[in-house]
Short mmCIF file of C-alpha atoms and ligand atoms in Angstrom, two decimals:
data_model
loop_
_atom_site.label_atom_id
_atom_site.label_comp_id
_atom_site.label_asym_id
_atom_site.label_seq_id
_atom_site.Cartn_x
_atom_site.Cartn_y
_atom_site.Cartn_z
CA MET A 1 91.04 116.07 94.53
CA ARG A 2 93.68 115.16 91.70
CA THR A 3 95.60 112.03 91.15
CA THR A 4 97.37 110.14 88.44
CA VAL A 5 95.34 106.86 88.64
CA GLY A 6 92.27 106.87 90.33
CA ILE A 7 91.45 103.15 91.43
CA VAL A 8 87.76 102.36 92.22
CA GLY A 9 87.47 99.46 94.59
CA ALA A 10 89.84 97.95 97.25
CA GLY A 11 89.48 94.40 96.63
CA PRO A 12 92.52 92.27 95.61
CA ALA A 13 92.74 93.84 92.03
CA GLY A 14 92.28 97.70 93.24
CA LEU A 15 94.90 96.97 96.57
CA LEU A 16 97.32 95.10 94.70
CA LEU A 17 97.20 97.72 91.63
CA ALA A 18 97.72 100.47 94.38
CA ARG A 19 101.03 98.54 95.58
CA LEU A 20 102.20 98.10 92.41
CA LEU A 21 102.03 101.60 91.27
CA HIS A 22 103.46 102.80 94.66
CA VAL A 23 106.60 100.43 93.89
CA ALA A 24 106.85 101.94 90.53
CA GLY A 25 106.55 105.69 92.14
CA ILE A 26 103.22 106.52 90.77
CA ASP A 27 100.69 108.11 92.58
CA CYS A 28 97.05 106.94 93.04
CA VAL A 29 94.08 107.32 95.01
CA VAL A 30 92.04 104.23 96.04
CA LEU A 31 88.13 104.38 96.91
CA GLU A 32 86.30 101.63 98.46
CA SER A 33 82.59 101.85 99.27
CA ARG A 34 82.54 99.51 102.18
CA ASP A 35 84.29 99.55 105.52
CA ARG A 36 88.09 98.10 106.37
CA ALA A 37 86.62 95.06 108.53
CA TYR A 38 84.19 94.34 105.76
CA VAL A 39 86.73 94.07 103.16
CA GLU A 40 89.03 92.16 105.45
CA HIS A 41 86.65 89.54 106.32
CA ARG A 42 84.54 88.67 103.16
CA GLN A 43 85.31 84.82 102.57
CA ARG A 44 86.15 84.26 98.87
CA ALA A 45 88.92 82.53 97.45
CA GLY A 46 91.54 80.46 98.49
CA ILE A 47 94.01 79.29 95.86
CA LEU A 48 97.18 81.35 94.53
CA GLU A 49 98.80 80.51 91.39
CA GLN A 50 102.78 80.11 91.57
CA GLY A 51 102.64 83.59 89.40
CA THR A 52 100.35 85.39 91.89
CA VAL A 53 102.64 84.19 94.57
CA ASP A 54 105.95 85.68 92.82
CA VAL A 55 104.02 88.83 92.01
CA LEU A 56 103.18 89.60 95.91
CA ARG A 57 106.35 88.62 96.88
CA ALA A 58 107.82 91.02 94.06
CA ALA A 59 105.81 93.74 95.46
CA GLY A 60 106.90 93.33 98.84
CA ALA A 61 103.70 91.78 100.16
CA GLY A 62 104.67 88.25 100.62
CA GLU A 63 106.25 88.14 104.18
CA ARG A 64 102.89 86.53 105.97
CA MET A 65 102.07 84.41 103.06
CA ASP A 66 105.41 82.65 102.77
CA ARG A 67 105.10 82.26 106.76
CA VAL A 68 101.61 80.64 106.89
CA GLY A 69 100.61 79.99 103.39
CA LEU A 70 100.13 76.33 102.47
CA ARG A 71 102.03 74.98 99.29
CA HIS A 72 100.13 72.22 97.63
CA ASP A 73 101.74 70.00 95.13
CA GLY A 74 98.45 68.34 93.82
CA ILE A 75 94.68 67.91 94.46
CA GLU A 76 92.61 64.79 94.62
CA LEU A 77 89.74 63.98 92.09
CA ARG A 78 87.14 61.86 93.69
CA PHE A 79 84.47 59.98 91.72
CA GLY A 80 82.30 56.70 91.97
CA GLY A 81 84.06 56.15 95.33
CA ARG A 82 87.64 56.25 94.00
CA ARG A 83 90.41 58.74 94.69
CA HIS A 84 92.91 59.58 91.90
CA ARG A 85 95.70 62.21 92.84
CA VAL A 86 96.91 64.70 90.36
CA ASP A 87 100.68 65.47 90.90
CA PHE A 88 101.24 69.25 89.72
CA PRO A 89 105.04 69.48 89.98
CA ALA A 90 105.47 66.02 88.31
CA LEU A 91 103.19 66.78 85.47
CA THR A 92 104.23 70.93 84.90
CA GLY A 93 108.02 70.89 85.51
CA GLY A 94 107.90 71.64 89.22
CA ARG A 95 104.75 74.14 89.62
CA SER A 96 102.54 74.19 92.61
CA VAL A 97 99.94 76.22 94.03
CA THR A 98 99.64 78.06 97.34
CA VAL A 99 96.68 78.03 100.11
CA TYR A 100 96.29 81.63 101.58
CA ALA A 101 92.96 83.26 101.71
CA GLN A 102 91.84 86.28 99.78
CA THR A 103 90.97 87.89 103.28
CA GLU A 104 94.62 87.38 104.30
CA VAL A 105 95.98 89.12 100.94
CA CYS A 106 93.71 91.73 101.35
CA LYS A 107 94.64 92.32 105.09
CA ASP A 108 98.33 92.40 103.89
CA LEU A 109 97.90 94.82 101.19
CA ILE A 110 95.83 97.25 103.07
CA ALA A 111 98.38 97.33 105.98
CA LEU A 112 101.03 98.17 103.22
CA GLN A 113 99.05 101.06 101.68
CA LEU A 114 97.87 102.62 105.01
CA ALA A 115 101.64 102.46 106.06
CA GLN A 116 103.24 103.11 102.93
CA GLY A 117 101.34 103.93 100.18
CA GLY A 118 98.61 107.04 98.83
CA PRO A 119 95.31 107.67 100.10
CA LEU A 120 92.86 104.57 100.60
CA LEU A 121 89.46 106.07 101.51
CA PHE A 122 86.97 103.24 102.88
CA GLU A 123 83.18 104.17 102.92
CA ALA A 124 83.98 106.33 99.69
CA GLU A 125 81.28 105.18 97.15
CA ALA A 126 82.01 105.81 93.55
CA LEU A 127 78.87 107.28 92.07
CA ALA A 128 80.10 107.61 88.36
CA VAL A 129 83.12 107.41 86.10
CA GLU A 130 82.80 110.59 83.77
CA ASP A 131 84.46 111.91 80.91
CA ALA A 132 86.52 108.44 80.33
CA ASP A 133 86.92 109.13 76.40
CA THR A 134 88.55 112.44 77.17
CA ASP A 135 92.22 112.70 78.92
CA ARG A 136 90.36 114.03 82.04
CA PRO A 137 88.47 111.23 83.33
CA ARG A 138 86.90 112.03 86.65
CA VAL A 139 85.11 109.73 89.49
CA ARG A 140 82.53 111.16 91.23
CA PHE A 141 81.99 109.90 94.75
CA ARG A 142 80.46 110.33 98.23
CA HIS A 143 82.61 110.00 101.09
CA GLU A 144 81.27 110.62 104.84
CA GLY A 145 77.96 112.08 103.52
CA VAL A 146 79.76 114.38 101.15
CA GLU A 147 79.79 114.22 97.36
CA ASP A 148 83.33 115.18 95.82
CA VAL A 149 85.13 114.67 92.53
CA LEU A 150 88.45 112.73 91.93
CA GLU A 151 90.39 114.04 88.83
CA CYS A 152 92.45 111.38 87.16
CA ASP A 153 94.98 110.89 84.26
CA TYR A 154 93.66 107.19 84.18
CA VAL A 155 90.74 105.54 85.90
CA VAL A 156 91.21 101.72 86.89
CA GLY A 157 87.47 100.02 87.57
CA CYS A 158 88.57 96.97 90.28
CA ASP A 159 85.15 97.75 91.50
CA GLY A 160 83.94 93.99 90.99
CA PHE A 161 80.73 92.60 89.23
CA TRP A 162 78.40 95.05 90.56
CA GLY A 163 80.37 97.93 90.66
CA VAL A 164 79.60 101.57 88.66
CA ALA A 165 82.95 101.64 86.45
CA ARG A 166 81.27 99.32 83.57
CA LYS A 167 78.54 101.41 83.33
CA ALA A 168 80.62 104.15 82.13
CA VAL A 169 81.28 102.20 78.82
CA PRO A 170 78.56 103.19 76.26
CA ALA A 171 76.34 100.12 75.40
CA GLY A 172 76.94 100.33 71.51
CA THR A 173 80.83 99.82 72.07
CA ALA A 174 80.90 96.69 74.14
CA ARG A 175 80.11 92.97 73.81
CA VAL A 176 79.40 90.92 76.67
CA PHE A 177 79.59 87.00 76.61
CA GLU A 178 78.01 85.22 79.37
CA ARG A 179 76.75 81.81 80.63
CA THR A 180 74.94 81.21 83.81
CA TYR A 181 74.68 77.55 85.56
CA PRO A 182 71.36 76.05 87.21
CA PHE A 183 73.28 75.76 90.56
CA GLY A 184 75.36 77.22 93.16
CA TRP A 185 77.70 76.52 95.85
CA LEU A 186 76.79 76.38 99.58
CA GLY A 187 80.26 77.32 101.45
CA ILE A 188 80.81 76.72 104.89
CA LEU A 189 83.58 77.45 107.58
CA ALA A 190 84.27 75.24 110.16
CA ASP A 191 86.51 74.90 113.03
CA VAL A 192 88.05 71.46 112.44
CA PRO A 193 91.22 70.44 111.10
CA PRO A 194 90.82 69.31 107.00
CA SER A 195 89.89 65.85 106.69
CA HIS A 196 92.67 65.52 103.83
CA ASP A 197 96.07 67.55 103.23
CA GLU A 198 95.23 68.51 99.86
CA LEU A 199 92.08 69.69 98.13
CA VAL A 200 89.29 67.19 97.28
CA TYR A 201 87.20 67.95 94.19
CA ALA A 202 84.26 65.14 94.17
CA ARG A 203 81.67 64.37 91.47
CA HIS A 204 78.60 62.76 93.08
CA GLU A 205 75.42 61.75 91.38
CA ARG A 206 73.99 63.94 94.27
CA GLY A 207 76.27 67.01 93.25
CA PHE A 208 79.65 68.20 93.37
CA ALA A 209 81.51 68.64 96.67
CA LEU A 210 84.70 70.21 97.58
CA LEU A 211 87.01 70.13 100.56
CA SER A 212 89.36 73.08 100.83
CA MET A 213 91.16 74.84 104.17
CA ARG A 214 92.06 78.05 105.18
CA SER A 215 94.71 76.88 107.86
CA PRO A 216 95.81 73.69 109.65
CA SER A 217 92.76 74.07 112.12
CA VAL A 218 90.05 75.70 109.82
CA SER A 219 88.36 73.60 106.89
CA ARG A 220 86.24 75.36 104.01
CA LEU A 221 83.87 73.08 102.29
CA TYR A 222 81.48 73.46 99.40
CA LEU A 223 78.36 71.63 98.39
CA GLN A 224 76.51 72.21 94.94
CA VAL A 225 73.23 73.13 95.57
CA PRO A 226 70.17 74.54 93.49
CA GLN A 227 70.34 78.16 92.31
CA ASP A 228 68.64 80.64 94.72
CA THR A 229 69.27 78.23 97.69
CA ASP A 230 68.60 80.00 101.14
CA PRO A 231 71.72 78.83 103.01
CA ARG A 232 69.60 78.90 106.32
CA ALA A 233 67.55 76.27 104.80
CA TRP A 234 70.28 74.08 105.72
CA ALA A 235 70.81 72.88 109.09
CA ASP A 236 74.65 72.10 110.17
CA GLU A 237 74.03 68.42 110.77
CA GLU A 238 72.26 67.99 107.12
CA ILE A 239 75.33 69.77 105.58
CA TRP A 240 77.82 67.26 107.61
CA ASP A 241 75.33 64.36 106.23
CA GLU A 242 75.42 65.47 102.59
CA LEU A 243 79.04 66.20 102.50
CA THR A 244 79.79 62.84 103.99
CA ARG A 245 77.66 61.11 101.09
CA ARG A 246 79.21 62.94 98.60
CA PHE A 247 82.67 62.49 99.53
CA ALA A 248 82.48 58.84 100.38
CA THR A 249 85.18 56.18 99.03
CA ASP A 250 85.57 52.69 99.05
CA ASP A 251 88.58 52.63 101.62
CA ASP A 252 88.47 54.00 105.24
CA TRP A 253 88.67 57.72 104.48
CA ARG A 254 86.41 59.96 106.77
CA LEU A 255 85.23 63.17 106.76
CA GLU A 256 85.52 64.82 110.39
CA ARG A 257 83.08 67.32 111.69
CA GLY A 258 83.37 70.30 113.62
CA PRO A 259 81.28 73.44 114.32
CA ILE A 260 80.40 75.59 111.39
CA THR A 261 81.25 79.22 111.73
CA GLN A 262 79.77 80.81 108.79
CA LYS A 263 77.47 79.75 105.84
CA SER A 264 76.81 81.39 102.42
CA VAL A 265 75.81 80.57 98.96
CA THR A 266 77.49 81.68 95.82
CA PRO A 267 76.00 81.97 92.27
CA MET A 268 77.68 80.26 89.43
CA ARG A 269 78.48 82.80 86.51
CA SER A 270 81.01 82.99 83.49
CA TYR A 271 80.90 86.45 82.06
CA VAL A 272 83.30 88.48 79.76
CA HIS A 273 82.88 92.14 79.13
CA GLU A 274 84.87 93.34 75.78
CA PRO A 275 86.74 95.32 75.35
CA MET A 276 88.29 95.85 78.87
CA ARG A 277 88.97 99.57 78.26
CA HIS A 278 87.17 102.59 76.95
CA GLY A 279 89.26 105.66 76.59
CA ARG A 280 91.17 106.18 79.76
CA LEU A 281 89.00 103.92 81.71
CA PHE A 282 90.67 100.22 82.39
CA LEU A 283 88.51 97.39 83.70
CA ALA A 284 90.15 94.97 86.04
CA GLY A 285 89.38 91.70 87.59
CA ASP A 286 85.55 90.84 88.50
CA ALA A 287 84.34 94.40 86.90
CA ALA A 288 85.50 92.69 83.53
CA HIS A 289 85.05 89.16 83.73
CA ILE A 290 83.56 86.42 86.05
CA VAL A 291 84.28 82.41 86.19
CA PRO A 292 82.69 79.75 88.24
CA PRO A 293 85.03 79.07 91.39
CA THR A 294 85.38 75.37 90.27
CA GLY A 295 88.91 76.23 88.48
CA ALA A 296 89.94 78.69 91.25
CA LYS A 297 90.73 81.34 88.89
CA GLY A 298 88.79 84.64 89.54
CA LEU A 299 91.65 86.12 92.13
CA ASN A 300 94.46 85.01 90.00
CA LEU A 301 92.94 86.66 86.89
CA ALA A 302 92.36 89.77 88.75
CA VAL A 303 96.03 89.95 89.34
CA GLY A 304 96.95 89.09 86.10
CA ASP A 305 94.89 92.33 84.78
CA VAL A 306 96.34 94.73 87.40
CA VAL A 307 100.01 93.72 86.92
CA THR A 308 99.35 94.11 82.81
CA PHE A 309 97.98 97.43 83.51
CA ALA A 310 100.86 98.69 86.06
CA ARG A 311 103.61 97.41 83.67
CA ALA A 312 101.72 98.93 80.66
CA LEU A 313 101.58 102.50 82.58
CA THR A 314 105.19 102.32 83.69
CA HIS A 315 106.24 101.57 80.09
CA GLN A 316 104.31 104.81 78.92
CA ARG A 317 105.90 106.76 81.53
CA ARG A 318 109.51 105.74 80.69
CA THR A 319 109.49 105.55 76.83
CA GLY A 320 106.50 107.74 76.07
CA SER A 321 104.96 104.95 74.55
CA PRO A 322 101.28 104.01 74.69
CA ALA A 323 101.72 100.76 72.82
CA LEU A 324 101.21 98.57 75.93
CA LEU A 325 98.20 100.53 77.31
CA ASP A 326 96.82 100.23 73.95
CA ALA A 327 97.08 96.58 73.89
CA TYR A 328 95.69 96.02 77.47
CA SER A 329 92.43 95.04 76.46
CA GLN A 330 93.80 92.14 74.08
CA THR A 331 96.74 91.18 76.69
CA CYS A 332 94.54 90.42 79.23
CA LEU A 333 91.81 88.84 77.28
CA ARG A 334 94.09 86.14 76.07
CA ARG A 335 94.79 84.94 79.46
CA VAL A 336 91.12 85.47 80.56
CA TRP A 337 89.55 83.60 77.71
CA GLN A 338 92.01 80.53 78.82
CA ALA A 339 90.79 81.06 82.45
CA GLU A 340 87.33 81.08 80.98
CA ARG A 341 87.62 77.69 79.19
CA PHE A 342 89.39 76.01 82.21
CA SER A 343 86.86 77.10 84.71
CA TYR A 344 83.97 76.09 82.15
CA ASP A 345 85.68 72.50 81.71
CA MET A 346 86.33 71.88 85.30
CA THR A 347 82.58 73.25 86.10
CA THR A 348 81.02 70.74 83.64
CA LEU A 349 83.27 67.84 84.48
CA LEU A 350 82.41 67.84 88.12
CA HIS A 351 78.84 69.12 88.61
CA PRO A 352 75.78 66.84 87.50
CA ASP A 353 73.39 69.29 85.62
CA PRO A 354 69.77 69.02 87.03
CA GLY A 355 68.65 68.94 83.54
CA ALA A 356 71.11 66.59 82.12
CA THR A 357 70.36 63.32 80.43
CA PRO A 358 72.01 59.93 81.94
CA PHE A 359 73.83 59.96 78.48
CA GLU A 360 75.66 63.15 79.66
CA GLY A 361 76.08 61.77 83.02
CA ARG A 362 78.11 59.01 81.80
CA LEU A 363 80.05 61.16 79.67
CA GLN A 364 81.20 63.17 82.58
CA LEU A 365 82.37 59.77 84.26
CA ALA A 366 84.41 58.95 80.95
CA ARG A 367 86.12 62.41 81.13
CA LEU A 368 86.95 61.84 84.78
CA GLU A 369 88.20 58.22 83.64
CA ARG A 370 90.09 59.73 80.90
CA ILE A 371 91.96 62.24 83.22
CA ALA A 372 92.98 59.19 85.49
CA SER A 373 94.17 57.19 83.03
CA SER A 374 96.01 59.34 80.37
CA ARG A 375 99.17 61.18 81.33
CA ALA A 376 98.15 63.83 78.59
CA ALA A 377 94.79 64.55 79.68
CA GLU A 378 96.10 64.79 83.31
CA THR A 379 98.90 67.13 82.24
CA ASP A 380 96.32 69.39 80.63
CA LEU A 381 94.39 69.70 84.08
CA ALA A 382 97.43 70.44 86.09
CA GLU A 383 98.87 73.17 83.76
CA GLY A 384 95.42 74.83 83.62
CA TYR A 385 95.04 74.61 87.78
CA THR A 386 98.64 75.78 88.10
CA GLY A 387 98.13 78.49 85.90
CA PHE A 388 98.41 80.39 82.96
CA ALA A 389 101.53 82.38 82.02
CA PHE A 390 101.42 86.41 82.39
CA ASP A 391 102.34 87.80 79.08
P1 RFL B 401 86.14 92.12 94.34
O1 RFL B 401 86.97 91.49 95.53
O2 RFL B 401 84.62 92.01 94.31
O3 RFL B 401 86.52 93.83 94.80
C1 RFL B 401 85.55 94.88 94.24
C2 RFL B 401 85.54 95.96 95.38
O4 RFL B 401 85.02 97.04 94.77
C3 RFL B 401 84.02 97.44 95.96
N1 RFL B 401 83.10 98.32 95.29
C4 RFL B 401 83.22 99.68 95.19
N2 RFL B 401 83.72 100.86 95.34
C5 RFL B 401 83.70 102.04 95.50
N3 RFL B 401 82.63 102.63 94.69
C6 RFL B 401 81.56 101.57 94.25
N4 RFL B 401 80.71 101.78 93.26
C7 RFL B 401 82.02 100.20 94.47
N5 RFL B 401 81.52 99.26 93.91
C8 RFL B 401 82.04 98.02 94.49
C9 RFL B 401 83.71 96.42 96.61
O5 RFL B 401 83.19 96.61 97.88
C10 RFL B 401 84.90 95.44 96.79
O6 RFL B 401 85.60 95.86 97.56
O7 RFL B 401 86.95 92.20 92.97
P2 RFL B 401 88.31 92.20 92.56
O8 RFL B 401 89.37 92.74 92.95
O9 RFL B 401 88.02 92.26 91.04
O10 RFL B 401 88.81 90.53 93.00
C11 RFL B 401 88.26 89.42 92.45
C12 RFL B 401 88.02 88.28 93.20
O11 RFL B 401 87.35 88.87 94.63
C13 RFL B 401 86.93 87.11 92.58
O12 RFL B 401 87.48 86.59 91.25
C14 RFL B 401 87.22 86.13 93.60
O13 RFL B 401 87.05 86.00 94.86
C15 RFL B 401 85.82 85.24 93.07
N6 RFL B 401 85.43 84.48 93.94
C16 RFL B 401 85.95 83.12 94.13
N7 RFL B 401 87.06 82.99 93.44
C17 RFL B 401 87.93 81.53 93.68
O14 RFL B 401 88.99 81.39 93.11
N8 RFL B 401 87.49 80.87 94.73
C18 RFL B 401 86.16 81.10 95.54
O15 RFL B 401 85.77 80.24 96.47
C19 RFL B 401 85.57 82.33 95.19
N9 RFL B 401 84.51 82.26 96.02
C20 RFL B 401 84.11 84.41 94.69
C21 RFL B 401 83.58 83.80 95.42
C22 RFL B 401 83.38 85.83 93.91
C23 RFL B 401 82.28 85.88 95.01
N10 RFL B 401 81.38 87.33 94.75
C24 RFL B 401 82.14 88.02 93.22
C25 RFL B 401 80.05 87.65 94.89
C26 RFL B 401 82.55 84.01 96.43
C27 RFL B 401 81.81 84.95 96.20
C28 RFL B 401 80.77 85.52 96.73
C1 PHB B 402 88.60 77.89 98.52
O1 PHB B 402 89.42 77.48 99.39
O2 PHB B 402 87.59 79.00 98.95
C2 PHB B 402 88.43 77.47 97.09
C3 PHB B 402 89.37 76.52 96.70
C4 PHB B 402 89.42 76.30 95.30
C5 PHB B 402 88.17 76.38 94.58
C6 PHB B 402 87.45 77.30 95.02
C7 PHB B 402 87.21 77.62 96.37
O3 PHB B 402 88.39 76.10 93.29
#
């Protein structure tokens, strides 16, 4: 098999890249190790920045998002029993975010790709990216039990944190910046209307909690738990009791309960692999960087990377100049590091660290008080949450 761009992985990064290349008239092949149902039902992110919404719309993938996505003009911070609303449009000159789940973004892009785009092979596992530093990079893969080779002009590794593409970068040429956190998130899906019409980020002495949603009838909630927690160790009623404690307010707000349909634990990690390119292999999305989910940035960063790659390759084809491709890593990393900083700040603002001193606990509260009382501090949060511009 031969193609212009070999894409490893059909998460949001790989699927959107395939769509952007299709729109630009550039052929590609997408290899995905899992089956279609698995990719379409993997519960992950839920918040799209304005820039992401604009990109999906411009790529012709926004029809259902515009119909059922929920526009959110703010979030609530909850601490010490108090509630503080951050009003995004008022603070950012009109910006907002959209609640539309990653599962739905993937379903929309898969349907488009299968109907109009180039080959998208499920259950096709990339085994290795080879000859990345030549002008004929290749992906060795296994599809339906048979090994094959995809010869490419470029390979884009969109295969997530555990993928194989990054392994093709020789150790001596890369640097990794990493931080792990001594806690994770226990996430649930529940068949109950969200108890608040906007997301609630709660800091409590017992740990962080987040109220989010998937639709007007489905809630998505998270609890900070110790690292390596087994989700089966938490009975459903225990989860609701703990959420109720952490969301408690001084007024008459109440958390509604309902049947829990899914339960899982997500580890928390910050990770950046520099550079995001080796020869003709480009890394995009979680394959190159991870943020803790507190800032809701993971999916949005993946979108920024593939937009940058698609523009750069289109520019190269139109003008013959490789300048934008050569600048790919630098261009992406500027935005990546702003998202890393924001996600780190949100995480350390809202999660009591089990090893922290009482002094550090008080500092967290002081930081929250500052956001609730200073328009400058609040604006900084609102700008970060609604997103950093694509270059
Ligand atoms: P993905 O979504 O991980 O997609 C990678 C795809 O590559 C496939 N793959 C391979 N295919 C072929 N050959 C191989 N050898 C392959 N190895 C892997 C995988 O099956 C998969 O389909 O990466 P992408 O596209 O970069 O998208 C990034 C986002 O998915 C990610 O940033 C966010 O979902 C992060 N994230 C969350 N972000 C939020 O903003 N809010 C959240 O609540 C949230 N929850 C999460 C998350 C990430 C998680 N991970 C990575 C474990 C929960 C989890 C569990
Ligand atoms: C989600 O809805 O899954 C979600 C929302 C906001 C976050 C993280 C996850 O910061």
